[in-house]
mmCIF file of C-alpha atoms in Angstrom:
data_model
loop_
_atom_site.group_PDB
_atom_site.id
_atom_site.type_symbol
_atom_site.label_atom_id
_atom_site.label_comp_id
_atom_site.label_asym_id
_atom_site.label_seq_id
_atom_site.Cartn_x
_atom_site.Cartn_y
_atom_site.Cartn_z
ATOM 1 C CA UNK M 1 1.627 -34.852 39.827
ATOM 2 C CA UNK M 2 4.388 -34.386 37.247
ATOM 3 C CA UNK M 3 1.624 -33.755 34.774
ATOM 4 C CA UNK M 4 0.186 -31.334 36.773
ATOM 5 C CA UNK M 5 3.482 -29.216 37.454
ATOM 6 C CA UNK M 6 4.343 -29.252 33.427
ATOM 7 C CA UNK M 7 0.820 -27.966 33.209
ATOM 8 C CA UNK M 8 1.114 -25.130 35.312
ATOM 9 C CA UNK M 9 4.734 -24.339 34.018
ATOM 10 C CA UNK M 10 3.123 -24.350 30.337
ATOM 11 C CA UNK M 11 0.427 -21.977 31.543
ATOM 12 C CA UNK M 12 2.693 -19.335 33.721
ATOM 13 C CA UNK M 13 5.094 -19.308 30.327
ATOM 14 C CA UNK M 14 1.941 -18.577 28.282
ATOM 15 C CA UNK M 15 1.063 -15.602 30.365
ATOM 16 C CA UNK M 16 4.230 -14.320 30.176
ATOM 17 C CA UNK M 17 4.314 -14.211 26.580
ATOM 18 C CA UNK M 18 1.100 -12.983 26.371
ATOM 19 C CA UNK M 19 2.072 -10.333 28.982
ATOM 20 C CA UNK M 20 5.569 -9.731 27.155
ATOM 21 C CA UNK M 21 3.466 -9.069 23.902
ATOM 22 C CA UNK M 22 0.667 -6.880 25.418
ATOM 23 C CA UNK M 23 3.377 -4.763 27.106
ATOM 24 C CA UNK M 24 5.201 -4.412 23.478
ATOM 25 C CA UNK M 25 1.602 -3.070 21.840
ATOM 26 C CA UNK M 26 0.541 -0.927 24.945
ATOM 27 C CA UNK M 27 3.965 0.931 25.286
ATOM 28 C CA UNK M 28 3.647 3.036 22.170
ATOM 29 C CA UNK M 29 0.477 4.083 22.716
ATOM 30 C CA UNK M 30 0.985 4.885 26.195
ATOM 31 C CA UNK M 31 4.248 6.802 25.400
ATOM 32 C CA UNK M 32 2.057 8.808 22.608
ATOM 33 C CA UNK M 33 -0.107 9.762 24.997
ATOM 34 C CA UNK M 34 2.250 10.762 27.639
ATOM 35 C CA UNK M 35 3.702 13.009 24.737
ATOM 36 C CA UNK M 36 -0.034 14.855 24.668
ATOM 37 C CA UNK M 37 0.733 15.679 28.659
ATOM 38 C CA UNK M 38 4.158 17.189 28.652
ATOM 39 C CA UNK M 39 4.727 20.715 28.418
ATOM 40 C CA UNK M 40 5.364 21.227 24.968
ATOM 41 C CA UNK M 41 9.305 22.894 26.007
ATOM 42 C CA UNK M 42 10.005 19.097 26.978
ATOM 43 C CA UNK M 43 8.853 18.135 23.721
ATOM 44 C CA UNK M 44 11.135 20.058 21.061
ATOM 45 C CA UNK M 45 14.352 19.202 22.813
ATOM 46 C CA UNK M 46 17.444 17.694 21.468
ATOM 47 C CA UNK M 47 17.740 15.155 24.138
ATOM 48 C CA UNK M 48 14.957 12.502 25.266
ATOM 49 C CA UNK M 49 13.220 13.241 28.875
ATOM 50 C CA UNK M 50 12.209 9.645 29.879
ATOM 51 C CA UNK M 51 10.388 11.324 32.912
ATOM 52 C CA UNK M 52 8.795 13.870 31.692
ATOM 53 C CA UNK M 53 6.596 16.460 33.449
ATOM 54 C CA UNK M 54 2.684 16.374 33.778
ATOM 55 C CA UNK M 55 0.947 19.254 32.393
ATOM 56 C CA UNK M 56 -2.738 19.590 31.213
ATOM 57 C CA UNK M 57 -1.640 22.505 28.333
ATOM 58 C CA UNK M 58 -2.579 21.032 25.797
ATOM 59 C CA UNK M 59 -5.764 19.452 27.133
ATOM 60 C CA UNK M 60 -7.117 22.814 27.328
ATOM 61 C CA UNK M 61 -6.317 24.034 24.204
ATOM 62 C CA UNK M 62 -7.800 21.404 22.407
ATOM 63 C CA UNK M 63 -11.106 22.448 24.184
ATOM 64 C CA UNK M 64 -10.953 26.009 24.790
ATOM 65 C CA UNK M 65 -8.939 26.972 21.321
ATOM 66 C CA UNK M 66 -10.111 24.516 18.879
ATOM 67 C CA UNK M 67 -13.554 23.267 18.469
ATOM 68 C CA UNK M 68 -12.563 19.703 19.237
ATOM 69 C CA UNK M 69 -16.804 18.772 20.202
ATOM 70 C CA UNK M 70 -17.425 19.897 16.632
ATOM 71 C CA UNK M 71 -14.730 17.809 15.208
ATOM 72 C CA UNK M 72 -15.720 14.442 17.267
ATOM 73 C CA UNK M 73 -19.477 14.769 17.015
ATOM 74 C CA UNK M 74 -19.121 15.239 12.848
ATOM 75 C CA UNK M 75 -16.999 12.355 12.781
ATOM 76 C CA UNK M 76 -19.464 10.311 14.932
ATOM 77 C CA UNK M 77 -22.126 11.491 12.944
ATOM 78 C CA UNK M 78 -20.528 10.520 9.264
ATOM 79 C CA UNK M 79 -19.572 7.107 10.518
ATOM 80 C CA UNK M 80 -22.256 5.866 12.223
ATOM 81 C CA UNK M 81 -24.543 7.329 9.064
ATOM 82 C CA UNK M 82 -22.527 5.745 6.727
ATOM 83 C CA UNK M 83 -22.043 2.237 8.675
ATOM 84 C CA UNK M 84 -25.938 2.287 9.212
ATOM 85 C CA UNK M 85 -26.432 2.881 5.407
ATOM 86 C CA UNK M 86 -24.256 0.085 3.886
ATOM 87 C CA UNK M 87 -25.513 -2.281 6.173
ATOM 88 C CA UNK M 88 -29.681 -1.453 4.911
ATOM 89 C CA UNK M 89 -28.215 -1.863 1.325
ATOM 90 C CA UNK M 90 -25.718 -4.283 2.286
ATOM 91 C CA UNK M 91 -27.497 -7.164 3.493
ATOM 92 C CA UNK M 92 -30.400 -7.457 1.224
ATOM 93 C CA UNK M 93 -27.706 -7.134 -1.409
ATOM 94 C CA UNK M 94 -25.543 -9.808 -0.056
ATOM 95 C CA UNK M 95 -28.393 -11.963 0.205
ATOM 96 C CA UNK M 96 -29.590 -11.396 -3.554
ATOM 97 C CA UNK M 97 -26.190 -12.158 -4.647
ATOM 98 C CA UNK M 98 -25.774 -15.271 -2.249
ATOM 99 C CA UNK M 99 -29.106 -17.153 -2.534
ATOM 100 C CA UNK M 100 -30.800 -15.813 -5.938
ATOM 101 C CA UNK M 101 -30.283 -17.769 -9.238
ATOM 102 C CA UNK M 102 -30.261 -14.949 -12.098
ATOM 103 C CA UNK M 103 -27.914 -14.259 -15.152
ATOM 104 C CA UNK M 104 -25.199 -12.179 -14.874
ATOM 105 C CA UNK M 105 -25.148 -13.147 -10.763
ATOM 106 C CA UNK M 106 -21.420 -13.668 -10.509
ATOM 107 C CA UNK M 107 -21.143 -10.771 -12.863
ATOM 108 C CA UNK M 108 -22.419 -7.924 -10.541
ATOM 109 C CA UNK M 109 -21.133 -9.364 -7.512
ATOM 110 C CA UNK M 110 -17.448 -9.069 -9.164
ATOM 111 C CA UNK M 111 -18.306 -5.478 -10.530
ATOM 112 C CA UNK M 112 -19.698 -4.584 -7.106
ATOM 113 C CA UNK M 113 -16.299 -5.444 -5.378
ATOM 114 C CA UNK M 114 -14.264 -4.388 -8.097
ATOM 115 C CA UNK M 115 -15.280 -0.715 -7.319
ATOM 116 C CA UNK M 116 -13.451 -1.118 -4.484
ATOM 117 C CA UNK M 117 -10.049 -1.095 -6.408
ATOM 118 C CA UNK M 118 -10.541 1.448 -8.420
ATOM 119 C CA UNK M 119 -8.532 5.040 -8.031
ATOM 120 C CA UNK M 120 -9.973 7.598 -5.090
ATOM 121 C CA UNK M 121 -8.698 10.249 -7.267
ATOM 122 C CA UNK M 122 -10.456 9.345 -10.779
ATOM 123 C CA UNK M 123 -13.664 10.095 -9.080
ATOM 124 C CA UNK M 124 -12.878 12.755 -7.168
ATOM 125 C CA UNK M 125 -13.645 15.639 -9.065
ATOM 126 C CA UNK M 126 -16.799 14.071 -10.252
ATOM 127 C CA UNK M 127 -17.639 13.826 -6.714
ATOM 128 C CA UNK M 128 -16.753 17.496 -5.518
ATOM 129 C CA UNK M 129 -19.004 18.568 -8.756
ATOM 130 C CA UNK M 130 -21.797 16.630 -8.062
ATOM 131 C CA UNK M 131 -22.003 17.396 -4.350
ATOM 132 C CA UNK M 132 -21.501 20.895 -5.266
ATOM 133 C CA UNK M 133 -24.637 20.539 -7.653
ATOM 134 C CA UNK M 134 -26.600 19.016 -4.654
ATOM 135 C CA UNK M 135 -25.651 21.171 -1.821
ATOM 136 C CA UNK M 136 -23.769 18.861 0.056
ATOM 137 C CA UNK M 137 -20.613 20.256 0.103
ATOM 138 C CA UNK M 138 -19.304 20.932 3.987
ATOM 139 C CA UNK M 139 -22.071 18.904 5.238
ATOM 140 C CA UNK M 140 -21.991 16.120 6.860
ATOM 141 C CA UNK M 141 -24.358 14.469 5.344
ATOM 142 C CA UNK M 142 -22.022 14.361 2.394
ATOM 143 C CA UNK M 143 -19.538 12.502 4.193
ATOM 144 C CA UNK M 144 -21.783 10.092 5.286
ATOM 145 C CA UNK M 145 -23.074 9.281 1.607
ATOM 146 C CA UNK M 146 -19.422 9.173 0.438
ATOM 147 C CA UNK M 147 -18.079 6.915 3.363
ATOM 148 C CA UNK M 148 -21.101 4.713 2.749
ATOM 149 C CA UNK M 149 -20.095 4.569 -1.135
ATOM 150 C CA UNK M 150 -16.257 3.952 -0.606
ATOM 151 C CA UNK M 151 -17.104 1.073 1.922
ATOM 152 C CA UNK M 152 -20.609 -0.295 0.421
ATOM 153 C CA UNK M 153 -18.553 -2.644 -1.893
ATOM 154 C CA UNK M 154 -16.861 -4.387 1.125
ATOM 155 C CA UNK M 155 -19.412 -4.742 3.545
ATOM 156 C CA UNK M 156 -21.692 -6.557 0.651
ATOM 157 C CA UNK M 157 -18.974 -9.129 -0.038
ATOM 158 C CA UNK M 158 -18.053 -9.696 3.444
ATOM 159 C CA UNK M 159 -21.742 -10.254 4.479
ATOM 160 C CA UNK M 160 -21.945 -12.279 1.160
ATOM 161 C CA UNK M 161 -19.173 -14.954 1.955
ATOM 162 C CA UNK M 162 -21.039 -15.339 5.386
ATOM 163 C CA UNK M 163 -24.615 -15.905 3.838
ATOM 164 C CA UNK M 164 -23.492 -18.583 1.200
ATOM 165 C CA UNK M 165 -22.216 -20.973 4.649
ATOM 166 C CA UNK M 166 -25.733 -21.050 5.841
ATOM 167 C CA UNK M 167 -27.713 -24.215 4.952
ATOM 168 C CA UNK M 168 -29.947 -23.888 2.492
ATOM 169 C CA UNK M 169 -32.662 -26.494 4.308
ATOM 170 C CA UNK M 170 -32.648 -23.779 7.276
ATOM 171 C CA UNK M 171 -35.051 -21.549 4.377
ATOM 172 C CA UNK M 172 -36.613 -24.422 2.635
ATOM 173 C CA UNK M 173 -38.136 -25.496 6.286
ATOM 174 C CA UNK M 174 -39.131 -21.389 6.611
ATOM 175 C CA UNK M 175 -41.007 -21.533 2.741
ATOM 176 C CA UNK M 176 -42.617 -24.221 3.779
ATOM 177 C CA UNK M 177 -43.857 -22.988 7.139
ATOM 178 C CA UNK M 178 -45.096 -20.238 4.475
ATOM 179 C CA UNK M 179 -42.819 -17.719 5.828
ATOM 180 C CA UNK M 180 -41.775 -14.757 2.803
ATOM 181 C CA UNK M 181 -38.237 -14.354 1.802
ATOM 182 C CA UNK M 182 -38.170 -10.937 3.562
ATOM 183 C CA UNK M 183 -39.407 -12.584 7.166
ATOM 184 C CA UNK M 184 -36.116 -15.508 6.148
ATOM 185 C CA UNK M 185 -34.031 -12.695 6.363
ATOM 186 C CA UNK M 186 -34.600 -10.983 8.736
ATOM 187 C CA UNK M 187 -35.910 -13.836 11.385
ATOM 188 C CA UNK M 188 -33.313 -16.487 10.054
ATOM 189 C CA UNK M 189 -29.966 -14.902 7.841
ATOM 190 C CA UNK M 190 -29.927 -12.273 9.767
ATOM 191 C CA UNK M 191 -29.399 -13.610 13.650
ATOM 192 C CA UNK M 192 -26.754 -16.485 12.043
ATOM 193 C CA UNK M 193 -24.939 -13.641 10.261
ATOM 194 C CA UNK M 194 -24.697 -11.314 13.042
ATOM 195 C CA UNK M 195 -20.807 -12.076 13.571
ATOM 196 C CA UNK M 196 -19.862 -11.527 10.135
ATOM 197 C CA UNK M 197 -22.102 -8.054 9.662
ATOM 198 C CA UNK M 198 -20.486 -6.918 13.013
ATOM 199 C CA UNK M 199 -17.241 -7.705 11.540
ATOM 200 C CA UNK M 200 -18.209 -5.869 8.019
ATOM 201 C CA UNK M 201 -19.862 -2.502 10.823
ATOM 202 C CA UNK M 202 -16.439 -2.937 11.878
ATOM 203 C CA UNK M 203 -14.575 -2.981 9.547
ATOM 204 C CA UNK M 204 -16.735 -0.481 7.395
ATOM 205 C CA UNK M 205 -16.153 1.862 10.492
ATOM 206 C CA UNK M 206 -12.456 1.890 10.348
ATOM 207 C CA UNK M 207 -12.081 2.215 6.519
ATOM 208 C CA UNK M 208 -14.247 5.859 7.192
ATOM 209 C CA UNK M 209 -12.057 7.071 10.264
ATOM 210 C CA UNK M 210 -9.330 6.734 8.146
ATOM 211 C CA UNK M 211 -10.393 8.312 5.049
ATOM 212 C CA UNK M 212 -8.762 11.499 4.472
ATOM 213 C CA UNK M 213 -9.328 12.239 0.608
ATOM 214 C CA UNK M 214 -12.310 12.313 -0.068
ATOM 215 C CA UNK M 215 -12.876 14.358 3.744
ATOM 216 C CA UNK M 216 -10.808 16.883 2.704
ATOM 217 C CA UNK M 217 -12.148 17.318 -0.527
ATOM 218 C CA UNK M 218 -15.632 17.500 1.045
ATOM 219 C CA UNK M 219 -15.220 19.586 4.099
ATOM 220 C CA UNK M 220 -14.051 22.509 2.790
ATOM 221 C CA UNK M 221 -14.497 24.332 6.079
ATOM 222 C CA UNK M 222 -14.254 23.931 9.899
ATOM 223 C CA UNK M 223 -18.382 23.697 9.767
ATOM 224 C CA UNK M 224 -17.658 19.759 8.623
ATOM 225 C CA UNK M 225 -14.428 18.775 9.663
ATOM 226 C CA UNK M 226 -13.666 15.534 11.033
ATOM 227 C CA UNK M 227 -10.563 14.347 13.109
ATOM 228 C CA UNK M 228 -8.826 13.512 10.422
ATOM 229 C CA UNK M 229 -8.985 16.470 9.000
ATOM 230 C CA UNK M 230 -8.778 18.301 11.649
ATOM 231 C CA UNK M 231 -5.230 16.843 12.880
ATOM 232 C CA UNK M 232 -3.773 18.035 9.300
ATOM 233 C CA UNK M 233 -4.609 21.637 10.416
ATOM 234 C CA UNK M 234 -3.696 21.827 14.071
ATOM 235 C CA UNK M 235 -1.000 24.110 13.838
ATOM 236 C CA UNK M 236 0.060 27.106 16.151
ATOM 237 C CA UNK M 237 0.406 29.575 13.508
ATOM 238 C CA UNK M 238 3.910 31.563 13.796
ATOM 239 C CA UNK M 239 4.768 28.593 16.565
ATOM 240 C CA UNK M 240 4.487 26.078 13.712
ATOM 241 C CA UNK M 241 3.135 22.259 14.974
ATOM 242 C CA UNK M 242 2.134 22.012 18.518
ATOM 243 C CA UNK M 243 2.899 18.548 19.079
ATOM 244 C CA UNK M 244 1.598 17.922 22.305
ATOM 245 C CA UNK M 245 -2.078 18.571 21.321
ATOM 246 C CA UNK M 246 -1.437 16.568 18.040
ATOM 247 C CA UNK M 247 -0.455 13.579 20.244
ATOM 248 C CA UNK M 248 -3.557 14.514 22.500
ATOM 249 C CA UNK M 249 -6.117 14.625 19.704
ATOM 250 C CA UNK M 250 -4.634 11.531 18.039
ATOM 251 C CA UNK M 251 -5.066 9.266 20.928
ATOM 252 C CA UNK M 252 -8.652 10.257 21.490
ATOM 253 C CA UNK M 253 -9.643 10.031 18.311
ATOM 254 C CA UNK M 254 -7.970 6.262 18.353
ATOM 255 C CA UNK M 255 -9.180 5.161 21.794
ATOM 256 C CA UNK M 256 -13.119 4.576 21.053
ATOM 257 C CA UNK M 257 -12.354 2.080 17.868
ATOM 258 C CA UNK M 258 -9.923 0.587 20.332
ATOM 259 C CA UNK M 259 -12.845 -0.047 22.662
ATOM 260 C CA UNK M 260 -15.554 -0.812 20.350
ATOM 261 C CA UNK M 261 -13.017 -3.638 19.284
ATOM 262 C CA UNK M 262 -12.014 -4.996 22.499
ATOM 263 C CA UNK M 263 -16.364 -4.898 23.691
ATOM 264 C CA UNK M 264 -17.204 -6.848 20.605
ATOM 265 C CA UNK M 265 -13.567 -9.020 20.102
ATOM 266 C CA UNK M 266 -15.502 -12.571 20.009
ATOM 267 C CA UNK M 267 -17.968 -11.259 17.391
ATOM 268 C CA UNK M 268 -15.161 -10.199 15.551
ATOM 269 C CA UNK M 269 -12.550 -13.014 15.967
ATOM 270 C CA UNK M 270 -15.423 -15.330 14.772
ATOM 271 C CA UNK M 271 -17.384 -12.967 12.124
ATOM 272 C CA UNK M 272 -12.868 -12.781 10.380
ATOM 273 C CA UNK M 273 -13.181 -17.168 10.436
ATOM 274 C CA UNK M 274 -17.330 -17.847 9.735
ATOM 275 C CA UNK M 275 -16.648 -17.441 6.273
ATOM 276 C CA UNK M 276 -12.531 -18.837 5.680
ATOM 277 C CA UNK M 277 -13.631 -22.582 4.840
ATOM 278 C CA UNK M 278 -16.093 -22.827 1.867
ATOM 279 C CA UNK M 279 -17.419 -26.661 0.749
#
């Protein structure tokens, strides 16, 4: 019985922890967004308003001023294209690199992720010319090829680690079945890695909402811009930054990768571990 009561005592002070800790993530974002529903007067003054007043102002500017559909559906578009994309070059790539004997292996797989450390800006004129050359420029399908470059490096290393922890006996059982390499992969690698390319979709995803370089340099006009950067430009002319819609814009463009996490948080949680312990 004793037991029993220390159990329940441990479990009630877990939840409050966890409770005290979700309450200490959730009230920032909460109190953002209330900013992007007060009246932007309550906003710009010298002293706090802890209780502020609800107004839907800056809702409607966001949709009736601003082309805010554009904005999300070219952001939608770029990162979806561009997560798609590394993951058709990513995988075969990762497996190459993970289950292929060949000189110069170790070689390419170090050059491939060592593009990832190299300087946005040393390639960013190259880029704009190119583009430019190739009619890309304020497209979106030039943000999609240039997220998909930026984060290609990543998502083949990630998906790497995970394919080198899968038995090798799990394909030599396929051969001799006569099954091809390309059925192994995708009938066999593929369904065991699914964690760890969710996690690299992920991850892949996040690295091109926040880009903000190589989107400016891109989208030269309103025709390709993308939240991010569209929230450098929302200003109110002569009435300088409205803040309100700033707040506004910045929450939605945060809440879907907020969601897509939470919907997929045991993929993740065990796609960031599947490939921690090598040996």
């Amino acid at each position: 019985m004793a037991a029993r009561r220390k159990s329940g005592e441990n479990l009630f002070l877990r939840y409050c922890v966890l409770a005290a800790w979700a309450l200490f993530c959730l009230v920032p974002i909460l109190w953002f967004l209330s900013i992007g529903f007060r009246p932007r007067t309550e906003i710009i003054t010298p002293q706090p308003i802890y209780w502020p007043t609800f107004s839907l102002d800056a809702w409607h500017m966001i949709w009736d001023d601003w082309p805010m559909g554009s904005y999300l559906r070219n952001s939608l578009l770029a990162i979806v294209g561009s997560v798609i994309i590394d993951l058709v070059l990513a995988i075969p790539a990762a497996y190459s690199l993970a289950r292929y004997e060949y000189k110069g292996r170790e070689d390419i797989g170090f050059y491939i992720l060592s593009t990832r450390m190299m300087a946005p800006a040393i390639v960013a004129i190259p880029i704009f010319f190119l583009f430019k050359n190739v009619g890309l420029l304020d497209t979106v399908w030039g943000l999609m090829l240039v997220y998909a470059a930026i984060n290609l490096s990543v998502v083949t290393w990630i998906i790497r680690s995970y394919m080198q922890d899968i038995p090798h006996e799990l394909e030599d059982a396929a051969r001799t079945d006569g099954a091809s390499d390309l059925r192994i992969l995708w009938e066999i690698i593929i369904p065991i890695c699914l964690p760890g390319i969710i996690t690299a979709a992920v991850i892949a995803a996040i690295f091109a909402i926040n880009e903000f370089l190589f989107t400016l340099l891109i989208a030269s006009t309103k025709n390709a811009y993308t939240m991010s950067v569209a929230l450098a430009n929302f200003t109110g002319g002569s009435d300088g930054k409205i803040y309100n819609a700033i707040a506004l814009v910045s929450f939605l463009a945060f809440i879907p990768i907020f969601l897509l996490v939470i919907l997929i948080q045991k993929h993740l949680s065990r796609g960031l571990t599947l490939g921690a312990l090598k040996g």
